[in-house]
Coordinates of C-alpha atoms in Angstrom, one line a residue:
X1 CA 0.2 66.4 -26.9
X2 CA -2.0 68.8 -25.1
X3 CA -2.4 72.5 -26.2
X4 CA -0.9 73.7 -22.9
X5 CA 2.1 71.4 -23.3
X6 CA 2.6 72.5 -26.9
X7 CA 2.5 76.2 -25.9
X8 CA 5.0 75.7 -23.1
X9 CA 7.5 73.8 -25.3
X10 CA 6.9 76.3 -28.1
X11 CA 7.8 79.1 -25.8
X12 CA 11.0 77.3 -24.7
X13 CA 12.1 76.7 -28.3
X14 CA 11.5 80.4 -29.2
X15 CA 13.6 81.5 -26.3
X16 CA 16.4 79.1 -27.5
X17 CA 15.8 80.3 -31.1
X18 CA 15.5 76.9 -32.5
X19 CA 12.8 74.5 -33.7
X20 CA 11.9 71.0 -32.7
X21 CA 14.9 68.6 -32.5
X22 CA 15.3 66.1 -35.3
X23 CA 17.9 63.7 -36.7
X24 CA 21.0 62.7 -34.7
X25 CA 20.3 65.3 -32.0
X26 CA 16.8 63.8 -31.3
X27 CA 18.1 60.2 -31.5
X28 CA 20.8 61.0 -28.9
X29 CA 18.3 62.5 -26.4
X30 CA 15.8 59.6 -26.9
X31 CA 18.6 57.1 -26.3
X32 CA 19.6 58.9 -23.1
X33 CA 16.0 59.0 -21.8
X34 CA 15.5 55.3 -22.7
X35 CA 18.6 54.2 -20.8
X36 CA 19.7 57.0 -18.4
X37 CA 23.5 57.0 -17.6
X38 CA 24.4 56.3 -14.0
X39 CA 26.2 59.1 -12.2
X40 CA 29.2 58.7 -9.9
X41 CA 29.0 56.6 -6.7
X42 CA 30.4 57.7 -3.3
X43 CA 33.1 55.2 -2.2
X44 CA 32.2 55.4 1.5
X45 CA 28.8 53.8 0.9
X46 CA 30.0 50.9 -1.2
X47 CA 29.6 48.4 1.7
X48 CA 27.9 45.1 2.6
X49 CA 24.3 45.8 3.4
X50 CA 24.5 45.6 7.2
X51 CA 27.3 48.2 7.1
X52 CA 25.2 50.4 4.8
X53 CA 22.4 50.4 7.4
X54 CA 24.9 51.3 10.2
X55 CA 26.3 54.1 8.1
X56 CA 22.9 55.5 7.4
X57 CA 22.1 55.5 11.1
X58 CA 25.4 57.2 11.9
X59 CA 24.8 60.0 9.5
X60 CA 21.2 60.5 10.5
X61 CA 22.2 61.0 14.1
X62 CA 25.1 63.3 13.1
X63 CA 22.6 65.5 11.3
X64 CA 20.3 65.9 14.4
X65 CA 17.8 63.1 13.7
X66 CA 17.2 60.4 16.3
X67 CA 17.3 56.7 15.4
X68 CA 15.8 53.5 16.9
X69 CA 16.6 50.1 15.4
X70 CA 13.6 47.9 16.1
X71 CA 11.8 44.7 15.0
X72 CA 8.5 44.9 13.1
X73 CA 6.6 44.0 16.3
X74 CA 8.1 46.8 18.2
X75 CA 7.2 49.7 15.8
X76 CA 3.9 50.8 17.4
X77 CA 5.4 50.6 20.9
X78 CA 8.5 52.6 19.9
X79 CA 6.3 55.4 18.4
X80 CA 4.3 55.6 21.6
X81 CA 7.4 55.5 23.8
X82 CA 9.1 58.2 21.7
X83 CA 6.2 60.6 22.1
X84 CA 6.1 59.9 25.8
X85 CA 9.9 60.5 26.2
X86 CA 9.5 63.9 24.5
X87 CA 6.3 65.0 26.2
X88 CA 4.5 65.0 22.9
X89 CA 0.8 64.4 22.4
X90 CA -0.3 60.8 21.6
X91 CA -2.2 62.1 18.6
X92 CA -0.6 61.4 15.2
X93 CA -1.4 62.0 11.5
X94 CA -0.4 58.9 9.7
X95 CA 0.2 58.2 6.0
X96 CA -2.5 55.8 4.7
X97 CA 0.2 53.4 3.5
X98 CA -0.3 49.6 3.2
X99 CA 3.2 49.2 4.6
X100 CA 2.3 51.0 7.8
X101 CA -1.0 49.1 8.1
X102 CA 1.0 46.0 8.5
X103 CA 2.0 47.0 12.1
X104 CA -0.2 46.3 15.1
X105 CA -1.3 49.9 16.0
X106 CA -4.3 48.6 17.8
X107 CA -2.0 47.4 20.6
X108 CA -1.3 51.0 21.6
X109 CA -4.5 52.0 23.4
X110 CA -3.2 55.5 24.3
X111 CA -2.3 56.3 20.6
X112 CA -4.8 58.2 18.6
X113 CA -4.3 57.9 14.8
X114 CA -5.9 60.0 12.1
X115 CA -5.0 58.7 8.6
X116 CA -4.7 61.2 5.7
X117 CA -2.9 64.3 4.7
X118 CA -1.2 66.7 7.1
X119 CA -3.1 69.7 8.5
X120 CA -1.9 72.9 10.2
X121 CA -3.0 71.7 13.6
X122 CA -1.0 68.4 13.5
X123 CA 1.9 68.2 15.9
X124 CA 3.2 64.7 14.9
X125 CA 3.2 62.7 11.7
X126 CA 4.1 59.1 11.0
X127 CA 5.1 58.1 7.5
X128 CA 7.0 55.3 5.7
X129 CA 9.9 56.1 3.4
X130 CA 10.7 55.0 -0.1
X131 CA 14.4 54.6 0.7
X132 CA 17.2 55.6 3.0
X133 CA 20.6 56.8 1.6
X134 CA 23.6 55.5 3.5
X135 CA 26.1 58.0 2.2
X136 CA 24.2 61.0 3.8
X137 CA 21.7 59.7 6.2
X138 CA 18.9 60.9 4.0
X139 CA 15.3 59.6 3.8
X140 CA 13.5 59.7 0.5
X141 CA 9.8 60.2 0.2
X142 CA 7.7 59.5 -2.9
X143 CA 4.4 61.3 -3.0
X144 CA 1.1 59.6 -3.8
X145 CA -2.3 58.7 -2.3
X146 CA -0.5 56.6 0.3
X147 CA 1.9 59.4 1.3
X148 CA 0.7 63.0 1.2
X149 CA 3.6 65.4 1.0
X150 CA 2.1 67.6 3.7
X151 CA 2.9 65.0 6.3
X152 CA 6.6 65.7 5.6
X153 CA 6.3 69.4 6.1
X154 CA 3.6 70.6 8.5
X155 CA 4.0 68.8 11.8
X156 CA 6.7 69.8 14.2
X157 CA 7.7 66.1 14.7
X158 CA 8.1 63.6 11.9
X159 CA 8.4 59.9 12.7
X160 CA 9.7 57.9 9.8
X161 CA 9.4 54.1 9.5
X162 CA 12.2 52.8 7.3
X163 CA 12.8 49.2 6.5
X164 CA 16.4 48.0 6.5
X165 CA 15.8 46.5 3.0
X166 CA 15.1 50.0 1.7
X167 CA 18.5 51.4 2.7
X168 CA 20.7 51.9 -0.4
X169 CA 24.2 53.2 -0.9
X170 CA 23.7 56.5 -2.8
X171 CA 21.4 58.7 -4.7
X172 CA 21.9 56.9 -8.0
X173 CA 20.5 53.8 -6.4
X174 CA 17.3 55.7 -5.5
X175 CA 16.7 56.9 -9.1
X176 CA 17.1 53.4 -10.4
X177 CA 14.6 52.1 -7.8
X178 CA 12.1 54.9 -8.7
X179 CA 12.3 54.0 -12.4
X180 CA 11.9 50.3 -11.7
X181 CA 8.9 50.8 -9.4
X182 CA 7.0 53.5 -11.3
X183 CA 8.1 53.0 -14.9
X184 CA 8.7 55.6 -17.7
X185 CA 6.4 58.6 -17.6
X186 CA 4.8 57.4 -14.3
X187 CA 7.1 58.9 -11.7
X188 CA 5.6 60.4 -8.5
X189 CA 4.7 64.0 -8.6
X190 CA 7.1 64.8 -5.8
X191 CA 10.3 63.1 -4.5
X192 CA 11.5 64.7 -1.3
X193 CA 15.0 64.0 0.0
X194 CA 15.1 64.9 3.7
X195 CA 18.3 64.9 5.7
X196 CA 17.5 65.4 9.4
X197 CA 15.1 68.0 10.8
X198 CA 14.5 71.3 9.0
X199 CA 17.2 73.9 9.8
X200 CA 18.6 77.3 8.8
X201 CA 21.7 79.3 9.6
X202 CA 20.5 82.5 7.9
X203 CA 20.2 84.6 11.0
X204 CA 23.6 85.5 12.5
X205 CA 24.9 82.1 11.3
X206 CA 23.3 80.4 14.3
X207 CA 21.7 77.1 13.5
X208 CA 17.9 77.0 14.2
X209 CA 15.9 73.8 13.8
X210 CA 12.4 73.8 12.5
X211 CA 12.8 76.6 10.1
X212 CA 10.9 75.3 7.1
X213 CA 9.4 72.0 8.4
X214 CA 9.7 69.6 11.3
X215 CA 12.1 70.5 14.2
X216 CA 12.3 66.8 15.2
X217 CA 12.9 63.7 13.1
X218 CA 12.8 60.2 14.6
X219 CA 13.6 57.3 12.3
X220 CA 12.6 53.8 13.1
X221 CA 14.9 51.4 11.2
X222 CA 13.0 48.2 11.0
X223 CA 15.0 45.0 10.9
X224 CA 14.3 42.7 8.0

């Protein structure tokens, strides 16, 4: 254990006025970490998979996102068409994800793509998603070299490419998938759960989009 970690944990123990756990208390915590208990599941999302996808889309639209259900061959064209429909620049910052590289971006001659992290001048980002949650219309983003977190936050418009196969019923399914993919002690540094565009109602209780992040979210749900 590193000196910094030892100091941090030592400070926590001092504030709790106890020493390092041992005996039954330690065994109980180790067992819980080795096999985390599953939390409650929301009944409305316990559906056959095609209905989960439909429920995800319904909630995403209800919460001010826009959704397009497309085939894999249609992804680049839908991104270009969405930007044109909304008078947005055809310049995008794209996550350097192997999943996104599988689409034929070269077919869109008017689309200019820069791959990498988000910058303050970016107006549009395109990313994948680790999962979509049917019960709330939420997209889940796992950070890493193939998905810089800044792409979720800086541009005014966030275009998300989500595969139907990655739509799950609820949050507990996401945690299980994260543990399965990354393994113990190898979780991503950041997991963002994003439900529609950024918003706030702090000022006079009037809803304002784009308060702390993108004001537009367009989700491409890609058929399997």
